[in-house]
């Protein structure tokens, strides 16, 4: 996997896993291996209903998504799993169980979660284990589905050798009772349901074999004396900037970067100009990309914070230049050995995810922020440098760098000669966390084909068994029970009917889940080699559930629906029962459809086309009044 062709091959396999399976994936790779590019391709090409979230505002904007807390409407703080009384919780830590039971979402948000098929979490190295367990618990609860993450496929993207999760020391003392580490892979849901690890290995940012080798050694905690000696040849404590070479300083703390930038700007002679950004609509994440109030002087060193989108691209995210002149609101930027550039304003958008009338998930722009796409660039923090590429940078690894940060800083630079070290690097500052090294076990590229086939089979079986899910039978009744008219009416015989229906629906739901687990176990033993045995079990279940749904739900409903209503209230109640009966009838129709999906044998070569065909049909069949559904409905009366 050391060439571009191989990288393309892995990328195409990832796309296949996304669209043709429900396999949860951790997509990783060194800095500069094209993770962001692949995410963009997935967003453009995947047919699944997806949302992209990230742990921080900066990461969310880079991924053109939204933050995890915003998407799930989570309060700030940490979360504790398991049964624990609220009075025993430490301040600032919430019980996952209590929070999920008390969480209230709008109908629109509930519909979004129900329709969601793929959840992408970018920069997952910064996501804490407890946060992933919260997401799992919320999706299971909202979607009434006890599969991991409520049956939503997860794509986690990030590099665990880069920035780690941020956890308050006092919180971790408490959370460590439940979690082995703060990293996402120690979430309880992930430990019980391991992820498929896929690694992109072709490095695009660096091309020097020696430098790539050093970065690889740092990641693996095994840097040799020769590599360390070669790296420390870039040590130059007396380096001073010139007009031709004034590298950006990469620091570990925001306050330090801001201080350096303010002091350098103040040292420049001449007038200070202020440029205010403009906001339209809703934009929560101000100052995360461009400054709302940008202060510049002629001679200021600036960094572009966006790629040029024009045909003749003159700048990229991370390119360094100087303010040549500011006159009549025109800002010119100069670069060594290049033409001066007239700076124009850019815009950043904020998004929310919603469902449209056809239940497709759409990313809706809710706000826009306009500002010049530069910021002062004598210094930048490691967090703000993620995703950027520099030709030259000054790194002082002696200033409070923690595990992973030295690697992030070094990997921002294209070449070894582009590095200037203000302090020598020792093996202690290069140490990666052992939890990360122990966890990482990406599959070999040649294993992906057979794993894809296995995951496709599971997905095909899931598409079949989804027709036998009775969660809607329970959920539909809850809608009737919570209807304001029903609550207000307080009619004893009607309450008794609903109680009887609720017990029957709940019992049938347990049986349907047991049946689906049995079929999965049958498949686990012999796959599709014994497709006839699977089909026989499915047809047997069809006969049983159709009979029981009629006897336990349809017949009691019909008895009440056929009684002539005496008043407007009874008419409204009967209308609710008719709506619920339609839900049960639709489910019976879907069971008939599902029972026919595996009648004909499917060969491995047909898996991809079968999945594409039946994924498209599934939604249409669920909502249509097909001839088969009409036939089933006729049988019920």
XYZ file of N, CA, C and O in Angstrom, residues 192-321:
520
model
N -17.380 -3.693 23.236
C -18.292 -4.827 22.994
C -18.490 -5.083 21.503
O -18.837 -6.203 21.109
N -18.294 -4.055 20.695
C -18.545 -4.166 19.250
C -17.368 -3.556 18.495
O -17.431 -2.406 18.058
N -16.273 -4.309 18.333
C -15.055 -3.746 17.727
C -15.284 -3.186 16.330
O -16.143 -3.653 15.578
N -14.508 -2.161 16.016
C -14.577 -1.498 14.715
C -13.631 -2.154 13.717
O -12.611 -2.714 14.100
N -13.973 -2.048 12.456
C -13.050 -2.434 11.384
C -12.074 -1.274 11.188
O -12.486 -0.162 10.866
N -10.782 -1.543 11.395
C -9.770 -0.494 11.238
C -9.195 -0.534 9.823
O -8.657 -1.555 9.404
N -9.348 0.576 9.111
C -8.787 0.694 7.759
C -7.837 1.894 7.748
O -8.211 2.983 8.176
N -6.612 1.660 7.253
C -5.603 2.711 7.282
C -5.211 3.151 5.870
O -4.937 2.324 4.998
N -5.204 4.479 5.657
C -4.637 5.056 4.434
C -3.147 5.247 4.689
O -2.757 5.805 5.717
N -2.304 4.787 3.767
C -0.864 4.787 4.044
C -0.042 5.667 3.111
O 1.110 5.947 3.400
N -0.600 6.085 1.990
C 0.174 6.909 1.059
C 0.223 8.347 1.561
O -0.817 8.994 1.704
N 1.433 8.843 1.838
C 1.597 10.211 2.346
C 1.733 11.171 1.170
O 2.590 10.995 0.308
N 0.854 12.182 1.141
C 0.880 13.165 0.057
C 1.591 14.457 0.467
O 2.134 15.160 -0.369
N 1.584 14.771 1.773
C 2.151 16.056 2.212
C 3.673 16.052 2.121
O 4.286 17.003 1.666
N 4.311 14.958 2.575
C 5.771 14.858 2.511
C 6.176 13.870 1.409
O 5.467 12.894 1.162
N 7.295 14.159 0.777
C 7.786 13.266 -0.284
C 9.198 12.754 0.004
O 9.660 11.841 -0.666
N 9.893 13.324 1.001
C 11.253 12.901 1.319
C 11.228 11.593 2.125
O 10.661 11.575 3.228
N 11.811 10.528 1.619
C 11.806 9.249 2.339
C 12.377 9.358 3.758
O 11.850 8.740 4.686
N 13.465 10.146 3.919
C 14.078 10.278 5.242
C 13.113 10.909 6.243
O 12.978 10.443 7.373
N 12.421 11.977 5.812
C 11.500 12.682 6.708
C 10.278 11.806 7.011
O 9.821 11.728 8.155
N 9.761 11.142 5.992
C 8.618 10.236 6.195
C 9.010 9.129 7.180
O 8.232 8.757 8.063
N 10.237 8.619 7.046
C 10.726 7.572 7.952
C 10.790 8.056 9.390
O 10.409 7.332 10.319
N 11.267 9.291 9.581
C 11.342 9.864 10.937
C 9.943 9.973 11.543
O 9.714 9.604 12.696
N 8.991 10.487 10.759
C 7.622 10.643 11.253
C 7.009 9.282 11.596
O 6.313 9.144 12.612
N 7.273 8.282 10.762
C 6.763 6.930 11.042
C 7.350 6.380 12.330
O 6.653 5.760 13.149
N 8.664 6.589 12.530
C 9.327 6.101 13.743
C 8.737 6.763 14.988
O 8.560 6.111 16.024
N 8.435 8.071 14.880
C 7.853 8.793 16.019
C 6.492 8.199 16.379
O 6.173 7.977 17.548
N 5.684 7.897 15.365
C 4.358 7.317 15.590
C 4.456 5.983 16.330
O 3.618 5.660 17.171
N 5.486 5.224 16.010
C 5.582 3.863 16.529
C 6.469 3.734 17.772
O 6.812 2.612 18.171
N 6.849 4.874 18.355
C 7.654 4.856 19.592
C 8.978 4.125 19.442
O 9.445 3.455 20.362
N 9.584 4.211 18.277
C 10.821 3.437 18.091
C 11.866 4.244 17.317
O 12.609 3.697 16.516
N 11.954 5.526 17.546
C 12.893 6.351 16.791
C 14.329 5.948 17.154
O 14.689 5.790 18.323
N 15.134 5.789 16.134
C 16.529 5.374 16.335
C 17.394 6.588 16.649
O 16.997 7.729 16.420
N 18.607 6.316 17.154
C 19.548 7.401 17.442
C 19.903 8.153 16.159
O 20.052 9.374 16.169
N 20.034 7.416 15.046
C 20.376 8.056 13.767
C 19.262 9.008 13.323
O 19.532 10.137 12.886
N 17.999 8.552 13.450
C 16.866 9.396 13.046
C 16.750 10.614 13.953
O 16.495 11.734 13.499
N 16.956 10.399 15.254
C 16.881 11.504 16.212
C 17.996 12.510 15.942
O 17.789 13.732 16.003
N 19.187 12.005 15.612
C 20.313 12.878 15.293
C 20.032 13.689 14.039
O 20.313 14.898 13.986
N 19.441 13.046 13.030
C 19.101 13.733 11.784
C 18.062 14.817 12.034
O 18.158 15.930 11.509
N 17.081 14.507 12.875
C 16.036 15.485 13.213
C 16.629 16.676 13.953
O 16.326 17.842 13.646
N 17.532 16.409 14.896
C 18.089 17.482 15.711
C 19.141 18.321 14.980
O 19.617 19.324 15.517
N 19.496 17.927 13.756
C 20.332 18.797 12.926
C 19.581 20.069 12.548
O 20.194 21.061 12.131
N 18.261 20.039 12.701
C 17.439 21.222 12.419
C 17.372 22.149 13.631
O 16.677 23.171 13.579
N 18.097 21.810 14.707
C 18.134 22.640 15.910
C 18.934 23.902 15.637
O 20.098 23.850 15.226
N 18.298 25.047 15.829
C 18.944 26.333 15.566
C 18.371 27.373 16.532
O 17.489 28.159 16.187
N 18.846 27.371 17.806
C 18.267 28.269 18.823
C 18.475 29.744 18.529
O 17.732 30.591 19.028
N 19.482 30.067 17.713
C 19.765 31.486 17.438
C 19.133 31.968 16.135
O 19.426 33.072 15.673
N 18.263 31.140 15.548
C 17.649 31.519 14.269
C 16.873 32.834 14.427
O 16.140 33.040 15.392
N 17.073 33.727 13.470
C 16.298 34.972 13.453
C 15.699 35.145 12.054
O 16.349 34.856 11.041
N 14.487 35.610 12.043
C 13.746 35.735 10.785
C 14.320 36.832 9.912
O 14.933 37.792 10.391
N 14.093 36.691 8.617
C 14.481 37.712 7.645
C 13.261 38.029 6.792
O 12.215 37.375 6.890
N 13.404 39.022 5.946
C 12.296 39.357 5.043
C 11.988 38.192 4.108
O 10.842 37.961 3.727
N 13.011 37.437 3.753
C 12.821 36.318 2.824
C 12.326 35.057 3.532
O 11.628 34.250 2.951
N 12.717 34.875 4.802
C 12.323 33.665 5.530
C 11.902 34.033 6.947
O 12.732 34.379 7.783
N 10.589 33.987 7.172
C 10.039 34.302 8.492
C 9.029 33.209 8.864
O 7.825 33.405 8.782
N 9.528 32.023 9.270
C 8.636 30.879 9.479
C 7.641 31.103 10.615
O 7.917 31.838 11.574
N 6.501 30.440 10.506
C 5.496 30.495 11.561
C 5.964 29.674 12.758
O 6.672 28.671 12.596
N 5.644 30.139 13.965
C 5.984 29.422 15.197
C 4.780 28.570 15.595
O 3.668 29.084 15.714
N 4.998 27.271 15.791
C 3.919 26.385 16.241
C 4.040 26.212 17.745
O 5.056 25.718 18.246
N 3.012 26.652 18.471
C 3.036 26.615 19.941
C 1.970 25.650 20.457
O 1.089 25.226 19.730
N 2.073 25.349 21.753
C 1.107 24.419 22.344
C -0.078 25.130 22.976
O -1.111 24.516 23.213
N 0.048 26.432 23.270
C -1.012 27.142 23.982
C -1.527 28.341 23.186
O -0.756 29.083 22.580
N -2.827 28.513 23.225
C -3.487 29.595 22.511
C -3.005 30.966 22.991
O -2.765 31.865 22.188
N -2.873 31.112 24.315
C -2.463 32.400 24.882
C -1.084 32.800 24.372
O -0.826 33.975 24.070
N -0.192 31.818 24.263
C 1.167 32.097 23.798
C 1.153 32.548 22.336
O 1.825 33.526 21.969
N 0.376 31.866 21.498
C 0.285 32.252 20.085
C -0.298 33.651 19.951
O 0.205 34.477 19.168
N -1.363 33.943 20.710
C -1.987 35.273 20.640
C -1.024 36.365 21.097
O -0.968 37.453 20.500
N -0.268 36.077 22.145
C 0.700 37.073 22.656
C 1.769 37.373 21.618
O 2.098 38.539 21.361
N 2.320 36.329 21.015
C 3.353 36.528 19.987
C 2.795 37.367 18.839
O 3.439 38.322 18.375
N 1.600 37.028 18.371
C 1.017 37.759 17.239
C 0.738 39.220 17.585
O 0.995 40.118 16.772
N 0.212 39.467 18.804
C -0.066 40.859 19.205
C 1.219 41.669 19.320
O 1.289 42.815 18.878
N 2.240 41.067 19.936
C 3.505 41.783 20.137
C 4.181 42.096 18.798
O 4.700 43.196 18.589
N 4.185 41.131 17.902
C 4.803 41.343 16.585
C 4.071 42.427 15.806
O 4.705 43.249 15.117
N 2.740 42.437 15.911
C 1.964 43.466 15.205
C 2.258 44.844 15.793
O 2.422 45.823 15.052
N 2.357 44.909 17.130
C 2.624 46.199 17.792
C 4.005 46.743 17.433
O 4.209 47.972 17.396
N 4.970 45.852 17.171
C 6.328 46.280 16.834
C 6.412 46.957 15.466
O 7.342 47.728 15.204
N 5.456 46.648 14.598
C 5.501 47.228 13.249
C 5.150 48.709 13.290
O 4.247 49.128 14.029
N 5.853 49.528 12.501
C 5.480 50.943 12.416
C 4.205 51.096 11.577
O 3.743 50.149 10.946
N 3.672 52.277 11.590
C 2.530 52.553 10.706
C 1.185 52.362 11.387
O 1.077 51.967 12.549
N 0.160 52.627 10.622
C -1.208 52.643 11.119
C -1.781 51.218 11.208
O -1.503 50.373 10.369
N -2.573 50.980 12.260
C -3.267 49.696 12.399
C -4.676 49.823 11.809
O -5.413 50.754 12.127
N -5.023 48.891 10.956
C -6.333 48.894 10.301
C -7.196 47.783 10.901
O -6.699 46.697 11.218
N -8.476 48.071 11.036
C -9.421 47.095 11.588
C -10.475 46.749 10.543
O -11.063 47.639 9.919
N -10.701 45.444 10.361
C -11.681 44.968 9.385
C -12.676 44.059 10.113
O -12.283 43.028 10.668
N -13.944 44.444 10.099
C -14.984 43.671 10.789
C -15.634 42.669 9.835
O -15.991 43.004 8.710
N -15.783 41.448 10.314
C -16.509 40.443 9.552
C -18.009 40.671 9.679
O -18.475 41.328 10.615
N -18.769 40.150 8.743
C -20.222 40.304 8.783
C -20.886 38.932 8.901
O -20.434 37.960 8.298
N -21.956 38.893 9.682
C -22.680 37.646 9.925
C -24.105 37.772 9.410
O -24.793 38.757 9.688
N -24.532 36.776 8.657
C -25.927 36.684 8.230
C -26.491 35.366 8.738
O -25.872 34.317 8.570
N -27.662 35.440 9.354
C -28.274 34.216 9.872
C -27.632 33.778 11.172
O -27.112 34.587 11.948
N -27.647 32.482 11.413
C -27.163 31.915 12.670
C -25.762 31.340 12.475
O -25.543 30.489 11.614
N -24.818 31.848 13.255
C -23.431 31.397 13.132
C -22.826 31.340 14.528
O -22.376 32.343 15.074
N -22.846 30.129 15.121
C -22.406 29.990 16.521
C -20.891 30.006 16.682
O -20.378 30.365 17.716
N -20.175 29.545 15.647
C -18.742 29.269 15.817
C -17.856 30.417 15.322
O -16.939 30.229 14.546
N -18.150 31.641 15.739
C -17.351 32.789 15.323
C -15.924 32.671 15.864
O -15.678 32.079 16.902
N -14.994 33.290 15.147
C -13.580 33.349 15.529
C -12.878 31.993 15.475
O -11.763 31.861 15.958
N -13.534 31.004 14.910
C -12.884 29.701 14.828
C -12.055 29.586 13.564
O -11.078 28.853 13.518
N -12.439 30.255 12.526
C -11.662 30.264 11.291
C -11.082 31.661 11.122
O -9.946 31.905 11.482
N -11.856 32.567 10.579
C -11.382 33.950 10.450
C -11.729 34.727 11.723
O -12.621 34.360 12.469
N -10.992 35.811 11.946
C -11.269 36.670 13.098
C -12.478 37.549 12.793
O -12.594 38.098 11.704
N -13.364 37.705 13.778
C -14.491 38.619 13.553
C -13.966 40.055 13.445
O -14.430 40.832 12.623
N -12.982 40.363 14.286
C -12.314 41.660 14.188
C -10.861 41.405 13.803
O -10.068 40.943 14.620
N -10.528 41.670 12.558
C -9.186 41.406 12.030
C -8.373 42.702 12.056
O -8.786 43.707 11.470
N -7.220 42.665 12.736
C -6.357 43.849 12.827
C -5.077 43.590 12.047
O -4.398 42.585 12.276
N -4.760 44.508 11.124
C -3.598 44.345 10.252
C -2.806 45.644 10.170
O -3.347 46.729 10.380
N -1.525 45.491 9.839
C -0.667 46.614 9.468
C 0.110 46.229 8.227
O 0.272 45.029 7.935
N 0.581 47.219 7.529
C 1.490 46.923 6.428
C 2.747 46.270 7.001
O 3.298 46.738 8.000
N 3.171 45.161 6.403
C 4.322 44.410 6.895
C 3.943 43.235 7.772
O 4.811 42.430 8.126
N 2.638 43.094 8.129
C 2.218 41.993 8.999
C 2.341 40.657 8.269
O 2.037 40.546 7.077
N 2.812 39.647 9.014
C 2.866 38.294 8.452
C 1.512 37.635 8.641
O 0.975 37.602 9.755
N 0.967 37.109 7.569
C -0.368 36.515 7.630
C -0.348 35.112 7.009
O 0.527 34.782 6.208
N -1.336 34.343 7.389
C -1.504 32.998 6.858
C -2.908 32.896 6.264
O -3.887 33.345 6.872
N -2.987 32.303 5.086
C -4.301 32.059 4.499
C -4.968 30.913 5.238
O -4.319 29.928 5.617
N -6.261 31.046 5.467
C -6.992 30.038 6.231
C -8.074 29.395 5.378
O -9.010 28.792 5.898
N -7.891 29.503 4.074
C -8.840 28.874 3.156
C -8.123 28.631 1.839
O -7.176 29.331 1.496
N -8.577 27.626 1.096
C -8.034 27.376 -0.234
C -8.671 28.311 -1.243
O -9.868 28.627 -1.154
N -7.873 28.746 -2.204
C -8.392 29.552 -3.314
C -9.297 28.667 -4.167
O -8.925 27.562 -4.547
N -10.490 29.158 -4.464
C -11.434 28.363 -5.262
C -11.460 28.785 -6.722
O -12.217 28.236 -7.513
N -10.639 29.756 -7.084
C -10.616 30.228 -8.471
C -9.942 29.237 -9.407
O -9.340 28.250 -8.978
N -10.051 29.516 -10.709
C -9.434 28.626 -11.707
C -7.909 28.635 -11.585
O -7.263 27.597 -11.650
N -7.344 29.836 -11.405
C -5.895 29.970 -11.252
C -5.585 30.152 -9.770
O -5.494 31.267 -9.271
N -5.446 29.027 -9.051
C -5.362 29.080 -7.589
C -4.044 29.702 -7.126
O -2.985 29.188 -7.419
N -4.166 30.792 -6.380
C -2.987 31.557 -5.983
C -2.620 31.386 -4.512
O -1.582 31.866 -4.075
N -3.469 30.743 -3.732
C -3.134 30.512 -2.331
C -3.819 29.239 -1.855
O -4.724 28.706 -2.505
N -3.344 28.721 -0.713
C -3.918 27.515 -0.123
C -3.956 27.695 1.392
O -3.309 28.596 1.953
N -4.728 26.855 2.041
C -4.884 26.897 3.490
C -3.533 26.631 4.153
O -3.004 25.529 4.074
N -2.940 27.659 4.781
C -1.633 27.523 5.422
C -0.525 28.302 4.729
O 0.584 28.401 5.249
N -0.807 28.885 3.561
C 0.231 29.643 2.848
C 0.531 30.948 3.592
O -0.370 31.653 4.036
N 1.829 31.257 3.708
C 2.283 32.433 4.450
C 2.624 33.559 3.478
O 3.232 33.342 2.428
N 2.236 34.773 3.847
C 2.583 35.950 3.054
C 2.702 37.169 3.952
O 2.585 37.066 5.184
